[in-house]
Amino acid sequence: MKKESAFSGLEAAIVLIAFVVVAAVFSYVMLGAGFFATQKAQEVTYSGMKQATSNLIMDGMIYGSYDKTNGLKALYFYVKVPEGGETQDLKYVDYLWTIENKAVTTVAKANLDPSKGQLNPGARQKVTLTTPGGYKPKAGEKFVLEIKPKTGASSIITRTLADGYRGGVVI
């Protein structure tokens, strides 16, 4: 009597090969997804690092012009992008200003050299800010200036004018 329902060695080999092929395809897909996820995570990390180092920092001292009657008229200082940072478009930088017991206000756009629309890493640019009316600190008073670029972190500068301040370096 013949058994036709038996499982031959050839059929077993075919089933084994099918399992191996399916496992190989599955592992290839999983490896591809893993590499893709790793690449995306690396891109996110690099863009985060680039953005974190793309702030504008003050380079040097702050100078001011002072009116005995009205108070601080204008500020002069240099800003730069640190090495390794991203180029900043200076027309999109906001300057926020406040003095004690006053709300924060935006200073009118800074007077900049028109040829310097972009500030590259390592380069510096002189900024002249005219203090807004009603926000002019007098000698002995404190002010806060926030430099807020379009991308990157803000830089906050807090200074107190000396009691006998009449212009020059703001300490």
PDB file of C-alpha atoms in Angstrom:
ATOM      1  CA  MET A   1       0.000   0.000   0.000  1.00  0.00           C
ATOM      2  CA  LYS A   2       1.325   3.435  -0.936  1.00  0.00           C
ATOM      3  CA  LYS A   3       1.103   6.456   1.312  1.00  0.00           C
ATOM      4  CA  GLU A   4       0.453   9.530  -0.723  1.00  0.00           C
ATOM      5  CA  SER A   5       0.067  11.868   2.238  1.00  0.00           C
ATOM      6  CA  ALA A   6       3.654  11.543   3.390  1.00  0.00           C
ATOM      7  CA  PHE A   7       5.908  14.583   3.675  1.00  0.00           C
ATOM      8  CA  SER A   8       8.952  13.964   1.504  1.00  0.00           C
ATOM      9  CA  GLY A   9      12.422  15.345   2.040  1.00  0.00           C
ATOM     10  CA  LEU A  10      12.121  17.493  -1.092  1.00  0.00           C
ATOM     11  CA  GLU A  11       8.982  19.179   0.186  1.00  0.00           C
ATOM     12  CA  ALA A  12      10.643  19.797   3.556  1.00  0.00           C
ATOM     13  CA  ALA A  13      13.600  21.409   1.822  1.00  0.00           C
ATOM     14  CA  ILE A  14      11.267  23.671  -0.181  1.00  0.00           C
ATOM     15  CA  VAL A  15       9.430  24.767   2.985  1.00  0.00           C
ATOM     16  CA  LEU A  16      12.757  25.385   4.768  1.00  0.00           C
ATOM     17  CA  ILE A  17      14.025  27.484   1.859  1.00  0.00           C
ATOM     18  CA  ALA A  18      10.784  29.499   1.887  1.00  0.00           C
ATOM     19  CA  PHE A  19      11.180  30.205   5.621  1.00  0.00           C
ATOM     20  CA  VAL A  20      14.803  31.289   5.109  1.00  0.00           C
ATOM     21  CA  VAL A  21      13.838  33.602   2.217  1.00  0.00           C
ATOM     22  CA  VAL A  22      10.999  35.182   4.223  1.00  0.00           C
ATOM     23  CA  ALA A  23      13.311  35.648   7.231  1.00  0.00           C
ATOM     24  CA  ALA A  24      15.995  37.222   5.025  1.00  0.00           C
ATOM     25  CA  VAL A  25      13.515  39.663   3.467  1.00  0.00           C
ATOM     26  CA  PHE A  26      12.109  40.540   6.907  1.00  0.00           C
ATOM     27  CA  SER A  27      15.583  41.154   8.364  1.00  0.00           C
ATOM     28  CA  TYR A  28      16.529  43.287   5.344  1.00  0.00           C
ATOM     29  CA  VAL A  29      13.392  45.422   5.839  1.00  0.00           C
ATOM     30  CA  MET A  30      14.099  45.769   9.564  1.00  0.00           C
ATOM     31  CA  LEU A  31      17.728  46.736   8.954  1.00  0.00           C
ATOM     32  CA  GLY A  32      16.631  49.291   6.347  1.00  0.00           C
ATOM     33  CA  ALA A  33      14.123  50.811   8.771  1.00  0.00           C
ATOM     34  CA  GLY A  34      16.772  50.906  11.492  1.00  0.00           C
ATOM     35  CA  PHE A  35      19.269  52.670   9.225  1.00  0.00           C
ATOM     36  CA  PHE A  36      16.582  55.125   8.133  1.00  0.00           C
ATOM     37  CA  ALA A  37      15.633  55.910  11.747  1.00  0.00           C
ATOM     38  CA  THR A  38      19.303  56.334  12.687  1.00  0.00           C
ATOM     39  CA  GLN A  39      19.900  58.708   9.773  1.00  0.00           C
ATOM     40  CA  LYS A  40      16.840  60.813  10.677  1.00  0.00           C
ATOM     41  CA  ALA A  41      17.927  60.966  14.334  1.00  0.00           C
ATOM     42  CA  GLN A  42      21.382  62.081  13.242  1.00  0.00           C
ATOM     43  CA  GLU A  43      19.908  64.825  11.025  1.00  0.00           C
ATOM     44  CA  VAL A  44      17.714  66.067  13.875  1.00  0.00           C
ATOM     45  CA  THR A  45      20.684  66.107  16.246  1.00  0.00           C
ATOM     46  CA  TYR A  46      22.860  68.031  13.797  1.00  0.00           C
ATOM     47  CA  SER A  47      20.142  70.576  13.009  1.00  0.00           C
ATOM     48  CA  GLY A  48      19.524  71.066  16.741  1.00  0.00           C
ATOM     49  CA  MET A  49      23.232  71.614  17.361  1.00  0.00           C
ATOM     50  CA  LYS A  50      23.433  74.014  14.427  1.00  0.00           C
ATOM     51  CA  GLN A  51      20.460  75.996  15.685  1.00  0.00           C
ATOM     52  CA  ALA A  52      21.731  76.054  19.257  1.00  0.00           C
ATOM     53  CA  THR A  53      25.050  77.537  18.144  1.00  0.00           C
ATOM     54  CA  SER A  54      23.444  80.043  15.783  1.00  0.00           C
ATOM     55  CA  ASN A  55      22.737  82.711  18.325  1.00  0.00           C
ATOM     56  CA  LEU A  56      23.982  86.262  18.007  1.00  0.00           C
ATOM     57  CA  ILE A  57      26.357  87.211  20.777  1.00  0.00           C
ATOM     58  CA  MET A  58      27.620  90.589  21.851  1.00  0.00           C
ATOM     59  CA  ASP A  59      31.248  91.079  20.901  1.00  0.00           C
ATOM     60  CA  GLY A  60      33.003  93.614  23.103  1.00  0.00           C
ATOM     61  CA  MET A  61      31.626  96.432  25.208  1.00  0.00           C
ATOM     62  CA  ILE A  62      28.378  98.400  25.054  1.00  0.00           C
ATOM     63  CA  TYR A  63      28.723 102.127  24.513  1.00  0.00           C
ATOM     64  CA  GLY A  64      26.021 104.685  25.075  1.00  0.00           C
ATOM     65  CA  SER A  65      25.249 108.312  24.378  1.00  0.00           C
ATOM     66  CA  TYR A  66      23.556 110.133  27.218  1.00  0.00           C
ATOM     67  CA  ASP A  67      21.400 113.232  27.528  1.00  0.00           C
ATOM     68  CA  LYS A  68      21.395 114.733  31.028  1.00  0.00           C
ATOM     69  CA  THR A  69      17.721 115.660  30.747  1.00  0.00           C
ATOM     70  CA  ASN A  70      16.219 112.607  29.011  1.00  0.00           C
ATOM     71  CA  GLY A  71      18.614 109.787  29.881  1.00  0.00           C
ATOM     72  CA  LEU A  72      20.254 107.165  27.663  1.00  0.00           C
ATOM     73  CA  LYS A  73      19.707 108.136  24.014  1.00  0.00           C
ATOM     74  CA  ALA A  74      21.378 105.325  22.109  1.00  0.00           C
ATOM     75  CA  LEU A  75      23.443 102.170  22.463  1.00  0.00           C
ATOM     76  CA  TYR A  76      26.333 101.080  20.262  1.00  0.00           C
ATOM     77  CA  PHE A  77      27.729  97.553  20.300  1.00  0.00           C
ATOM     78  CA  TYR A  78      28.981  94.767  18.051  1.00  0.00           C
ATOM     79  CA  VAL A  79      27.281  91.414  17.474  1.00  0.00           C
ATOM     80  CA  LYS A  80      28.661  88.291  15.864  1.00  0.00           C
ATOM     81  CA  VAL A  81      27.749  84.692  15.092  1.00  0.00           C
ATOM     82  CA  PRO A  82      30.077  82.232  16.840  1.00  0.00           C
ATOM     83  CA  GLU A  83      32.310  80.000  14.726  1.00  0.00           C
ATOM     84  CA  GLY A  84      30.379  76.947  13.554  1.00  0.00           C
ATOM     85  CA  GLY A  85      27.070  78.806  13.761  1.00  0.00           C
ATOM     86  CA  GLU A  86      24.627  79.491  10.973  1.00  0.00           C
ATOM     87  CA  THR A  87      24.604  82.681   8.917  1.00  0.00           C
ATOM     88  CA  GLN A  88      22.079  85.172  10.328  1.00  0.00           C
ATOM     89  CA  ASP A  89      19.928  87.553   8.303  1.00  0.00           C
ATOM     90  CA  LEU A  90      20.146  90.799  10.272  1.00  0.00           C
ATOM     91  CA  LYS A  91      16.879  92.244   8.994  1.00  0.00           C
ATOM     92  CA  TYR A  92      14.998  89.520  10.935  1.00  0.00           C
ATOM     93  CA  VAL A  93      16.686  90.197  14.278  1.00  0.00           C
ATOM     94  CA  ASP A  94      14.448  91.745  16.947  1.00  0.00           C
ATOM     95  CA  TYR A  95      15.729  93.870  19.803  1.00  0.00           C
ATOM     96  CA  LEU A  96      13.514  93.825  22.887  1.00  0.00           C
ATOM     97  CA  TRP A  97      14.040  96.540  25.471  1.00  0.00           C
ATOM     98  CA  THR A  98      12.804  97.244  28.964  1.00  0.00           C
ATOM     99  CA  ILE A  99      13.704  99.242  32.042  1.00  0.00           C
ATOM    100  CA  GLU A 100      12.587  98.768  35.628  1.00  0.00           C
ATOM    101  CA  ASN A 101       8.818  98.900  36.184  1.00  0.00           C
ATOM    102  CA  LYS A 102       8.007  99.095  32.454  1.00  0.00           C
ATOM    103  CA  ALA A 103       6.613  96.592  29.979  1.00  0.00           C
ATOM    104  CA  VAL A 104       8.868  95.070  27.341  1.00  0.00           C
ATOM    105  CA  THR A 105       8.903  96.955  24.044  1.00  0.00           C
ATOM    106  CA  THR A 106      10.468  96.285  20.658  1.00  0.00           C
ATOM    107  CA  VAL A 107      13.122  98.748  19.638  1.00  0.00           C
ATOM    108  CA  ALA A 108      12.809 100.098  16.106  1.00  0.00           C
ATOM    109  CA  LYS A 109      15.049  98.233  13.719  1.00  0.00           C
ATOM    110  CA  ALA A 110      18.696  98.868  14.339  1.00  0.00           C
ATOM    111  CA  ASN A 111      20.740 101.146  12.123  1.00  0.00           C
ATOM    112  CA  LEU A 112      22.941  98.724  10.201  1.00  0.00           C
ATOM    113  CA  ASP A 113      25.264  98.930   7.250  1.00  0.00           C
ATOM    114  CA  PRO A 114      22.917  98.074   4.313  1.00  0.00           C
ATOM    115  CA  SER A 115      25.636  96.020   2.621  1.00  0.00           C
ATOM    116  CA  LYS A 116      25.694  93.685   5.644  1.00  0.00           C
ATOM    117  CA  GLY A 117      22.354  91.930   5.229  1.00  0.00           C
ATOM    118  CA  GLN A 118      23.895  88.581   6.182  1.00  0.00           C
ATOM    119  CA  LEU A 119      26.230  88.003   9.094  1.00  0.00           C
ATOM    120  CA  ASN A 120      28.506  85.006   8.599  1.00  0.00           C
ATOM    121  CA  PRO A 121      30.113  83.020  11.427  1.00  0.00           C
ATOM    122  CA  GLY A 122      33.082  84.872  12.886  1.00  0.00           C
ATOM    123  CA  ALA A 123      32.155  88.208  11.261  1.00  0.00           C
ATOM    124  CA  ARG A 124      30.935  91.102  13.410  1.00  0.00           C
ATOM    125  CA  GLN A 125      28.535  93.952  12.798  1.00  0.00           C
ATOM    126  CA  LYS A 126      28.136  97.260  14.608  1.00  0.00           C
ATOM    127  CA  VAL A 127      24.597  97.838  15.895  1.00  0.00           C
ATOM    128  CA  THR A 128      23.189 101.234  16.825  1.00  0.00           C
ATOM    129  CA  LEU A 129      19.942 101.229  18.795  1.00  0.00           C
ATOM    130  CA  THR A 130      18.019 104.379  19.632  1.00  0.00           C
ATOM    131  CA  THR A 131      16.231 103.915  22.948  1.00  0.00           C
ATOM    132  CA  PRO A 132      12.453 104.309  22.661  1.00  0.00           C
ATOM    133  CA  GLY A 133      10.712 107.301  24.212  1.00  0.00           C
ATOM    134  CA  GLY A 134       9.610 106.695  27.778  1.00  0.00           C
ATOM    135  CA  TYR A 135      12.156 103.886  28.101  1.00  0.00           C
ATOM    136  CA  LYS A 136      15.317 105.930  28.522  1.00  0.00           C
ATOM    137  CA  PRO A 137      17.102 104.902  31.714  1.00  0.00           C
ATOM    138  CA  LYS A 138      18.830 107.584  33.742  1.00  0.00           C
ATOM    139  CA  ALA A 139      22.054 107.240  35.734  1.00  0.00           C
ATOM    140  CA  GLY A 140      21.659 104.577  38.435  1.00  0.00           C
ATOM    141  CA  GLU A 141      18.849 102.723  36.628  1.00  0.00           C
ATOM    142  CA  LYS A 142      18.891  99.236  35.134  1.00  0.00           C
ATOM    143  CA  PHE A 143      17.911  98.185  31.611  1.00  0.00           C
ATOM    144  CA  VAL A 144      17.555  94.836  29.827  1.00  0.00           C
ATOM    145  CA  LEU A 145      18.199  94.288  26.125  1.00  0.00           C
ATOM    146  CA  GLU A 146      17.309  91.000  24.432  1.00  0.00           C
ATOM    147  CA  ILE A 147      18.805  90.213  21.032  1.00  0.00           C
ATOM    148  CA  LYS A 148      16.418  87.769  19.383  1.00  0.00           C
ATOM    149  CA  PRO A 149      17.510  86.276  16.027  1.00  0.00           C
ATOM    150  CA  LYS A 150      15.100  84.434  13.739  1.00  0.00           C
ATOM    151  CA  THR A 151      16.866  81.134  14.448  1.00  0.00           C
ATOM    152  CA  GLY A 152      18.876  80.269  17.498  1.00  0.00           C
ATOM    153  CA  ALA A 153      18.810  81.316  21.106  1.00  0.00           C
ATOM    154  CA  SER A 154      18.277  84.846  22.378  1.00  0.00           C
ATOM    155  CA  SER A 155      21.027  86.781  24.117  1.00  0.00           C
ATOM    156  CA  ILE A 156      19.947  88.786  27.145  1.00  0.00           C
ATOM    157  CA  ILE A 157      22.061  91.718  28.265  1.00  0.00           C
ATOM    158  CA  THR A 158      21.340  93.339  31.629  1.00  0.00           C
ATOM    159  CA  ARG A 159      23.198  96.487  32.656  1.00  0.00           C
ATOM    160  CA  THR A 160      22.908  99.202  35.286  1.00  0.00           C
ATOM    161  CA  LEU A 161      24.046 102.701  34.420  1.00  0.00           C
ATOM    162  CA  ALA A 162      26.551 103.988  36.977  1.00  0.00           C
ATOM    163  CA  ASP A 163      25.380 106.771  39.292  1.00  0.00           C
ATOM    164  CA  GLY A 164      27.583 109.356  37.590  1.00  0.00           C
ATOM    165  CA  TYR A 165      27.101 108.024  34.046  1.00  0.00           C
ATOM    166  CA  ARG A 166      27.337 110.683  31.327  1.00  0.00           C
ATOM    167  CA  GLY A 167      28.026 108.524  28.256  1.00  0.00           C
ATOM    168  CA  GLY A 168      30.693 106.108  27.054  1.00  0.00           C
ATOM    169  CA  VAL A 169      31.142 102.500  28.156  1.00  0.00           C
ATOM    170  CA  VAL A 170      28.154 100.958  29.924  1.00  0.00           C
ATOM    171  CA  ILE A 171      29.554  98.732  32.668  1.00  0.00           C
TER     172      ILE A 171
END
